[in-house]
Amino acid sequence: MPTPVPTLLVLDADPLPRLGRLTGRARVVHADESTLAGLLPTADILLVWDFASHAVRAAWPGEGPRPRWVHTASAGVDHLLCPELAGSDTVVTNARGIFERPVAEYVAALVLAIAKDLPRTLGLQRQRIWRHRETRRLAGTRACVVGAGPVGRTIARTLKALEVQSAVVGRVPRTGIHGPDDLDRLVSRADWVIAAAPLTERTYGMFDARRFGVMQPSAHFINVGRGQLVVEDALVEALSKRWIAGAALDVFATEPLALESPLWRAPGLIVSPHMSGDTVGWRDELGAQFVELYERWAAGRALVNVVDKKRGYVPGH
C-alpha cells in the first residue's frame, strides 16, 4: 500500500512560495485567515508564509488534531506562539540564516548615514542650500547590541569592520557576551544602542522611559528587533526632550504605522517600513530554505532551526 502523501498547509501571502521541488511529494493546501482554523486538523505541516499574520495564535486552540511541524518564514515567532502551541508536541522552526547579513548591513547603513549627517544633506540638496558641516568619525565610537542571537552577533561583527567598539548583551553571560546585569552600564556608555532581541516576556517593553534616560544625550537608538521591545510613547518623549540625539526604527508595535502616529513627527527619528532584512531575492531564499527543511523532515532526519517554544527563539547560539 503506498505511503500517504503529507498535507502541507500554507498560510498564504502574496507572492506565494515557490515549492516546485515538492510536486508529487506533498499535497499543498492554501489557507487565509478565514479558512485556517477549519483546515488545521487536516494538515501534517503548516508553513506560515504570511509571517505578519496572527491567525495561527487565534486558530490553534480549536478542536481536532494539529500539524506535527510548523515553520514560519521569519526570524521571530511571537506572532504564532499561543500557550496551546507552546505546550504541544508540535515542532516549530524559523528562518534563521536568511536575514542576519542583510539586517547587519542595514544597521551599518543607518549608523553611517547618521554619523555622516546624510539625511540633512539630502534635505538641504532638495532646498538647493549649500551648507558646509562637520560630521562624526565612526572609528572609536561604542555600540551596545542588545540580542546575542545570529542577528545581533552579525551586527557586532559588521560594525567592528568600521572600528566601532561593540558589546553584545544576551540572556545569559558567556564568552564574548554580556548578561542582563551589564545592560544599563553598557547602554549608558554607548553612542549606538541597537535592539536586535527576540520578543519574550523578559524583553517586552525593555526600552522604556527609564532606559532612554540612562542613555547619553549624544546617543542614537536603533531597533531592528521587534516593535514591542520599545515603549513608543517613551521614545517620542526622549526624542522631544533631547534625552537622546536621535533614533531609527524599522519595526513597530503596530504595522503599518498609523498615519496619526506621533512617531512620524518625532524629531531626529528615521522611520522605515520593516525592510531591514528584505533584499532582492529574499522570498526565493525563504522558499528554498523551507524545501530543504521539508526534505530533512521527509527523510526522518532531525530538523534545524528548532525553536525553544518556552524561550521564544532558537537556543544554542
mmCIF file with all atom_site columns, N, CA, C and O in Angstrom, residues 126-163:
data_model
loop_
_atom_site.group_PDB
_atom_site.id
_atom_site.type_symbol
_atom_site.label_atom_id
_atom_site.label_alt_id
_atom_site.label_comp_id
_atom_site.label_asym_id
_atom_site.label_entity_id
_atom_site.label_seq_id
_atom_site.pdbx_PDB_ins_code
_atom_site.Cartn_x
_atom_site.Cartn_y
_atom_site.Cartn_z
_atom_site.occupancy
_atom_site.B_iso_or_equiv
_atom_site.pdbx_formal_charge
_atom_site.auth_seq_id
_atom_site.auth_comp_id
_atom_site.auth_asym_id
_atom_site.auth_atom_id
_atom_site.pdbx_PDB_model_num
ATOM 1   N N  . ARG A 1 126 ? 17.595 69.185 -1.602 1.00 0.00 ? 126 ARG A N  1
ATOM 2   C CA . ARG A 1 126 ? 16.266 69.445 -2.162 1.00 0.00 ? 126 ARG A CA 1
ATOM 3   C C  . ARG A 1 126 ? 15.920 70.936 -2.116 1.00 0.00 ? 126 ARG A C  1
ATOM 4   O O  . ARG A 1 126 ? 15.177 71.444 -2.956 1.00 0.00 ? 126 ARG A O  1
ATOM 5   N N  . GLN A 1 127 ? 16.478 71.633 -1.116 1.00 0.00 ? 127 GLN A N  1
ATOM 6   C CA . GLN A 1 127 ? 16.234 73.082 -0.998 1.00 0.00 ? 127 GLN A CA 1
ATOM 7   C C  . GLN A 1 127 ? 17.275 73.923 -1.732 1.00 0.00 ? 127 GLN A C  1
ATOM 8   O O  . GLN A 1 127 ? 17.206 75.155 -1.700 1.00 0.00 ? 127 GLN A O  1
ATOM 9   N N  . ARG A 1 128 ? 18.263 73.271 -2.390 1.00 0.00 ? 128 ARG A N  1
ATOM 10  C CA . ARG A 1 128 ? 19.360 73.948 -3.084 1.00 0.00 ? 128 ARG A CA 1
ATOM 11  C C  . ARG A 1 128 ? 20.142 74.871 -2.145 1.00 0.00 ? 128 ARG A C  1
ATOM 12  O O  . ARG A 1 128 ? 20.496 76.012 -2.490 1.00 0.00 ? 128 ARG A O  1
ATOM 13  N N  . ILE A 1 129 ? 20.405 74.336 -0.942 1.00 0.00 ? 129 ILE A N  1
ATOM 14  C CA . ILE A 1 129 ? 21.161 75.091 0.055  1.00 0.00 ? 129 ILE A CA 1
ATOM 15  C C  . ILE A 1 129 ? 22.547 74.476 0.200  1.00 0.00 ? 129 ILE A C  1
ATOM 16  O O  . ILE A 1 129 ? 22.693 73.283 0.440  1.00 0.00 ? 129 ILE A O  1
ATOM 17  N N  . TRP A 1 130 ? 23.576 75.305 0.068  1.00 0.00 ? 130 TRP A N  1
ATOM 18  C CA . TRP A 1 130 ? 24.974 74.876 0.229  1.00 0.00 ? 130 TRP A CA 1
ATOM 19  C C  . TRP A 1 130 ? 25.385 75.211 1.655  1.00 0.00 ? 130 TRP A C  1
ATOM 20  O O  . TRP A 1 130 ? 25.577 76.380 2.006  1.00 0.00 ? 130 TRP A O  1
ATOM 21  N N  . ARG A 1 131 ? 25.503 74.193 2.517  1.00 0.00 ? 131 ARG A N  1
ATOM 22  C CA . ARG A 1 131 ? 25.838 74.443 3.911  1.00 0.00 ? 131 ARG A CA 1
ATOM 23  C C  . ARG A 1 131 ? 26.890 73.448 4.371  1.00 0.00 ? 131 ARG A C  1
ATOM 24  O O  . ARG A 1 131 ? 26.613 72.263 4.567  1.00 0.00 ? 131 ARG A O  1
ATOM 25  N N  . HIS A 1 132 ? 28.101 73.933 4.516  1.00 0.00 ? 132 HIS A N  1
ATOM 26  C CA . HIS A 1 132 ? 29.192 73.058 4.960  1.00 0.00 ? 132 HIS A CA 1
ATOM 27  C C  . HIS A 1 132 ? 29.004 72.704 6.434  1.00 0.00 ? 132 HIS A C  1
ATOM 28  O O  . HIS A 1 132 ? 28.632 73.560 7.251  1.00 0.00 ? 132 HIS A O  1
ATOM 29  N N  . ARG A 1 133 ? 29.232 71.423 6.768  1.00 0.00 ? 133 ARG A N  1
ATOM 30  C CA . ARG A 1 133 ? 29.173 70.973 8.160  1.00 0.00 ? 133 ARG A CA 1
ATOM 31  C C  . ARG A 1 133 ? 30.303 69.997 8.428  1.00 0.00 ? 133 ARG A C  1
ATOM 32  O O  . ARG A 1 133 ? 30.898 69.436 7.503  1.00 0.00 ? 133 ARG A O  1
ATOM 33  N N  . GLU A 1 134 ? 30.594 69.789 9.696  1.00 0.00 ? 134 GLU A N  1
ATOM 34  C CA . GLU A 1 134 ? 31.494 68.727 10.123 1.00 0.00 ? 134 GLU A CA 1
ATOM 35  C C  . GLU A 1 134 ? 30.664 67.526 10.541 1.00 0.00 ? 134 GLU A C  1
ATOM 36  O O  . GLU A 1 134 ? 29.595 67.679 11.144 1.00 0.00 ? 134 GLU A O  1
ATOM 37  N N  . THR A 1 135 ? 31.149 66.331 10.225 1.00 0.00 ? 135 THR A N  1
ATOM 38  C CA . THR A 1 135 ? 30.409 65.113 10.591 1.00 0.00 ? 135 THR A CA 1
ATOM 39  C C  . THR A 1 135 ? 31.226 64.288 11.576 1.00 0.00 ? 135 THR A C  1
ATOM 40  O O  . THR A 1 135 ? 32.372 64.625 11.903 1.00 0.00 ? 135 THR A O  1
ATOM 41  N N  . ARG A 1 136 ? 30.640 63.221 12.008 1.00 0.00 ? 136 ARG A N  1
ATOM 42  C CA . ARG A 1 136 ? 31.218 62.437 13.093 1.00 0.00 ? 136 ARG A CA 1
ATOM 43  C C  . ARG A 1 136 ? 32.095 61.310 12.562 1.00 0.00 ? 136 ARG A C  1
ATOM 44  O O  . ARG A 1 136 ? 31.750 60.647 11.588 1.00 0.00 ? 136 ARG A O  1
ATOM 45  N N  . ARG A 1 137 ? 33.218 61.077 13.225 1.00 0.00 ? 137 ARG A N  1
ATOM 46  C CA . ARG A 1 137 ? 34.070 59.943 12.907 1.00 0.00 ? 137 ARG A CA 1
ATOM 47  C C  . ARG A 1 137 ? 33.517 58.714 13.637 1.00 0.00 ? 137 ARG A C  1
ATOM 48  O O  . ARG A 1 137 ? 33.245 58.754 14.834 1.00 0.00 ? 137 ARG A O  1
ATOM 49  N N  . LEU A 1 138 ? 33.348 57.599 12.890 1.00 0.00 ? 138 LEU A N  1
ATOM 50  C CA . LEU A 1 138 ? 32.811 56.383 13.496 1.00 0.00 ? 138 LEU A CA 1
ATOM 51  C C  . LEU A 1 138 ? 33.856 55.620 14.299 1.00 0.00 ? 138 LEU A C  1
ATOM 52  O O  . LEU A 1 138 ? 33.533 55.027 15.337 1.00 0.00 ? 138 LEU A O  1
ATOM 53  N N  . ALA A 1 139 ? 35.061 55.545 13.811 1.00 0.00 ? 139 ALA A N  1
ATOM 54  C CA . ALA A 1 139 ? 36.102 54.772 14.478 1.00 0.00 ? 139 ALA A CA 1
ATOM 55  C C  . ALA A 1 139 ? 36.262 55.234 15.919 1.00 0.00 ? 139 ALA A C  1
ATOM 56  O O  . ALA A 1 139 ? 36.402 56.431 16.189 1.00 0.00 ? 139 ALA A O  1
ATOM 57  N N  . GLY A 1 140 ? 36.199 54.273 16.832 1.00 0.00 ? 140 GLY A N  1
ATOM 58  C CA . GLY A 1 140 ? 36.356 54.589 18.244 1.00 0.00 ? 140 GLY A CA 1
ATOM 59  C C  . GLY A 1 140 ? 35.058 54.826 18.984 1.00 0.00 ? 140 GLY A C  1
ATOM 60  O O  . GLY A 1 140 ? 35.059 54.931 20.210 1.00 0.00 ? 140 GLY A O  1
ATOM 61  N N  . THR A 1 141 ? 33.933 54.938 18.265 1.00 0.00 ? 141 THR A N  1
ATOM 62  C CA . THR A 1 141 ? 32.648 55.060 18.958 1.00 0.00 ? 141 THR A CA 1
ATOM 63  C C  . THR A 1 141 ? 32.239 53.699 19.500 1.00 0.00 ? 141 THR A C  1
ATOM 64  O O  . THR A 1 141 ? 32.788 52.655 19.133 1.00 0.00 ? 141 THR A O  1
ATOM 65  N N  . ARG A 1 142 ? 31.246 53.703 20.384 1.00 0.00 ? 142 ARG A N  1
ATOM 66  C CA . ARG A 1 142 ? 30.841 52.481 21.074 1.00 0.00 ? 142 ARG A CA 1
ATOM 67  C C  . ARG A 1 142 ? 29.400 52.114 20.750 1.00 0.00 ? 142 ARG A C  1
ATOM 68  O O  . ARG A 1 142 ? 28.530 52.986 20.706 1.00 0.00 ? 142 ARG A O  1
ATOM 69  N N  . ALA A 1 143 ? 29.175 50.819 20.555 1.00 0.00 ? 143 ALA A N  1
ATOM 70  C CA . ALA A 1 143 ? 27.826 50.312 20.325 1.00 0.00 ? 143 ALA A CA 1
ATOM 71  C C  . ALA A 1 143 ? 27.483 49.267 21.374 1.00 0.00 ? 143 ALA A C  1
ATOM 72  O O  . ALA A 1 143 ? 28.333 48.464 21.761 1.00 0.00 ? 143 ALA A O  1
ATOM 73  N N  . CYS A 1 144 ? 26.245 49.291 21.813 1.00 0.00 ? 144 CYS A N  1
ATOM 74  C CA . CYS A 1 144 ? 25.704 48.234 22.661 1.00 0.00 ? 144 CYS A CA 1
ATOM 75  C C  . CYS A 1 144 ? 24.623 47.536 21.850 1.00 0.00 ? 144 CYS A C  1
ATOM 76  O O  . CYS A 1 144 ? 23.595 48.140 21.519 1.00 0.00 ? 144 CYS A O  1
ATOM 77  N N  . VAL A 1 145 ? 24.872 46.280 21.494 1.00 0.00 ? 145 VAL A N  1
ATOM 78  C CA . VAL A 1 145 ? 23.929 45.494 20.701 1.00 0.00 ? 145 VAL A CA 1
ATOM 79  C C  . VAL A 1 145 ? 23.158 44.586 21.649 1.00 0.00 ? 145 VAL A C  1
ATOM 80  O O  . VAL A 1 145 ? 23.753 43.718 22.302 1.00 0.00 ? 145 VAL A O  1
ATOM 81  N N  . VAL A 1 146 ? 21.858 44.783 21.739 1.00 0.00 ? 146 VAL A N  1
ATOM 82  C CA . VAL A 1 146 ? 21.026 44.023 22.663 1.00 0.00 ? 146 VAL A CA 1
ATOM 83  C C  . VAL A 1 146 ? 20.365 42.884 21.891 1.00 0.00 ? 146 VAL A C  1
ATOM 84  O O  . VAL A 1 146 ? 19.496 43.108 21.050 1.00 0.00 ? 146 VAL A O  1
ATOM 85  N N  . GLY A 1 147 ? 20.808 41.672 22.183 1.00 0.00 ? 147 GLY A N  1
ATOM 86  C CA . GLY A 1 147 ? 20.362 40.491 21.462 1.00 0.00 ? 147 GLY A CA 1
ATOM 87  C C  . GLY A 1 147 ? 21.588 39.744 20.977 1.00 0.00 ? 147 GLY A C  1
ATOM 88  O O  . GLY A 1 147 ? 22.323 40.246 20.122 1.00 0.00 ? 147 GLY A O  1
ATOM 89  N N  . ALA A 1 148 ? 21.816 38.543 21.541 1.00 0.00 ? 148 ALA A N  1
ATOM 90  C CA . ALA A 1 148 ? 23.038 37.801 21.253 1.00 0.00 ? 148 ALA A CA 1
ATOM 91  C C  . ALA A 1 148 ? 22.824 36.658 20.280 1.00 0.00 ? 148 ALA A C  1
ATOM 92  O O  . ALA A 1 148 ? 23.653 35.757 20.185 1.00 0.00 ? 148 ALA A O  1
ATOM 93  N N  . GLY A 1 149 ? 21.711 36.687 19.546 1.00 0.00 ? 149 GLY A N  1
ATOM 94  C CA . GLY A 1 149 ? 21.480 35.678 18.525 1.00 0.00 ? 149 GLY A CA 1
ATOM 95  C C  . GLY A 1 149 ? 22.301 35.970 17.280 1.00 0.00 ? 149 GLY A C  1
ATOM 96  O O  . GLY A 1 149 ? 23.150 36.873 17.259 1.00 0.00 ? 149 GLY A O  1
ATOM 97  N N  . PRO A 1 150 ? 22.051 35.221 16.208 1.00 0.00 ? 150 PRO A N  1
ATOM 98  C CA . PRO A 1 150 ? 22.830 35.416 14.977 1.00 0.00 ? 150 PRO A CA 1
ATOM 99  C C  . PRO A 1 150 ? 22.747 36.836 14.426 1.00 0.00 ? 150 PRO A C  1
ATOM 100 O O  . PRO A 1 150 ? 23.739 37.351 13.915 1.00 0.00 ? 150 PRO A O  1
ATOM 101 N N  . VAL A 1 151 ? 21.580 37.474 14.531 1.00 0.00 ? 151 VAL A N  1
ATOM 102 C CA . VAL A 1 151 ? 21.449 38.841 14.014 1.00 0.00 ? 151 VAL A CA 1
ATOM 103 C C  . VAL A 1 151 ? 22.321 39.797 14.821 1.00 0.00 ? 151 VAL A C  1
ATOM 104 O O  . VAL A 1 151 ? 23.104 40.571 14.270 1.00 0.00 ? 151 VAL A O  1
ATOM 105 N N  . GLY A 1 152 ? 22.204 39.745 16.149 1.00 0.00 ? 152 GLY A N  1
ATOM 106 C CA . GLY A 1 152 ? 22.985 40.645 16.988 1.00 0.00 ? 152 GLY A CA 1
ATOM 107 C C  . GLY A 1 152 ? 24.474 40.455 16.827 1.00 0.00 ? 152 GLY A C  1
ATOM 108 O O  . GLY A 1 152 ? 25.233 41.433 16.740 1.00 0.00 ? 152 GLY A O  1
ATOM 109 N N  . ARG A 1 153 ? 24.908 39.199 16.750 1.00 0.00 ? 153 ARG A N  1
ATOM 110 C CA . ARG A 1 153 ? 26.341 38.944 16.618 1.00 0.00 ? 153 ARG A CA 1
ATOM 111 C C  . ARG A 1 153 ? 26.861 39.388 15.250 1.00 0.00 ? 153 ARG A C  1
ATOM 112 O O  . ARG A 1 153 ? 27.982 39.888 15.129 1.00 0.00 ? 153 ARG A O  1
ATOM 113 N N  . THR A 1 154 ? 26.040 39.232 14.210 1.00 0.00 ? 154 THR A N  1
ATOM 114 C CA . THR A 1 154 ? 26.452 39.682 12.876 1.00 0.00 ? 154 THR A CA 1
ATOM 115 C C  . THR A 1 154 ? 26.522 41.200 12.817 1.00 0.00 ? 154 THR A C  1
ATOM 116 O O  . THR A 1 154 ? 27.417 41.775 12.179 1.00 0.00 ? 154 THR A O  1
ATOM 117 N N  . ILE A 1 155 ? 25.601 41.882 13.495 1.00 0.00 ? 155 ILE A N  1
ATOM 118 C CA . ILE A 1 155 ? 25.657 43.338 13.574 1.00 0.00 ? 155 ILE A CA 1
ATOM 119 C C  . ILE A 1 155 ? 26.972 43.775 14.226 1.00 0.00 ? 155 ILE A C  1
ATOM 120 O O  . ILE A 1 155 ? 27.660 44.675 13.735 1.00 0.00 ? 155 ILE A O  1
ATOM 121 N N  . ALA A 1 156 ? 27.326 43.121 15.329 1.00 0.00 ? 156 ALA A N  1
ATOM 122 C CA . ALA A 1 156 ? 28.554 43.492 16.033 1.00 0.00 ? 156 ALA A CA 1
ATOM 123 C C  . ALA A 1 156 ? 29.786 43.285 15.156 1.00 0.00 ? 156 ALA A C  1
ATOM 124 O O  . ALA A 1 156 ? 30.693 44.130 15.124 1.00 0.00 ? 156 ALA A O  1
ATOM 125 N N  . ARG A 1 157 ? 29.831 42.171 14.418 1.00 0.00 ? 157 ARG A N  1
ATOM 126 C CA . ARG A 1 157 ? 30.973 41.917 13.534 1.00 0.00 ? 157 ARG A CA 1
ATOM 127 C C  . ARG A 1 157 ? 31.046 42.945 12.421 1.00 0.00 ? 157 ARG A C  1
ATOM 128 O O  . ARG A 1 157 ? 32.133 43.398 12.024 1.00 0.00 ? 157 ARG A O  1
ATOM 129 N N  . THR A 1 158 ? 29.897 43.325 11.882 1.00 0.00 ? 158 THR A N  1
ATOM 130 C CA . THR A 1 158 ? 29.871 44.299 10.791 1.00 0.00 ? 158 THR A CA 1
ATOM 131 C C  . THR A 1 158 ? 30.336 45.671 11.273 1.00 0.00 ? 158 THR A C  1
ATOM 132 O O  . THR A 1 158 ? 31.106 46.359 10.592 1.00 0.00 ? 158 THR A O  1
ATOM 133 N N  . LEU A 1 159 ? 29.884 46.077 12.455 1.00 0.00 ? 159 LEU A N  1
ATOM 134 C CA . LEU A 1 159 ? 30.307 47.362 12.993 1.00 0.00 ? 159 LEU A CA 1
ATOM 135 C C  . LEU A 1 159 ? 31.788 47.353 13.353 1.00 0.00 ? 159 LEU A C  1
ATOM 136 O O  . LEU A 1 159 ? 32.459 48.392 13.269 1.00 0.00 ? 159 LEU A O  1
ATOM 137 N N  . LYS A 1 160 ? 32.298 46.187 13.729 1.00 0.00 ? 160 LYS A N  1
ATOM 138 C CA . LYS A 1 160 ? 33.737 46.097 14.037 1.00 0.00 ? 160 LYS A CA 1
ATOM 139 C C  . LYS A 1 160 ? 34.584 46.471 12.822 1.00 0.00 ? 160 LYS A C  1
ATOM 140 O O  . LYS A 1 160 ? 35.654 47.065 12.954 1.00 0.00 ? 160 LYS A O  1
ATOM 141 N N  . ALA A 1 161 ? 34.084 46.129 11.616 1.00 0.00 ? 161 ALA A N  1
ATOM 142 C CA . ALA A 1 161 ? 34.810 46.485 10.393 1.00 0.00 ? 161 ALA A CA 1
ATOM 143 C C  . ALA A 1 161 ? 34.900 48.001 10.220 1.00 0.00 ? 161 ALA A C  1
ATOM 144 O O  . ALA A 1 161 ? 35.796 48.502 9.531  1.00 0.00 ? 161 ALA A O  1
ATOM 145 N N  . LEU A 1 162 ? 33.976 48.734 10.856 1.00 0.00 ? 162 LEU A N  1
ATOM 146 C CA . LEU A 1 162 ? 34.000 50.193 10.831 1.00 0.00 ? 162 LEU A CA 1
ATOM 147 C C  . LEU A 1 162 ? 34.744 50.753 12.041 1.00 0.00 ? 162 LEU A C  1
ATOM 148 O O  . LEU A 1 162 ? 34.723 51.963 12.266 1.00 0.00 ? 162 LEU A O  1
ATOM 149 N N  . GLU A 1 163 ? 35.373 49.851 12.804 1.00 0.00 ? 163 GLU A N  1
ATOM 150 C CA . GLU A 1 163 ? 36.123 50.204 14.013 1.00 0.00 ? 163 GLU A CA 1
ATOM 151 C C  . GLU A 1 163 ? 35.231 50.783 15.098 1.00 0.00 ? 163 GLU A C  1
ATOM 152 O O  . GLU A 1 163 ? 35.658 51.609 15.921 1.00 0.00 ? 163 GLU A O  1
#
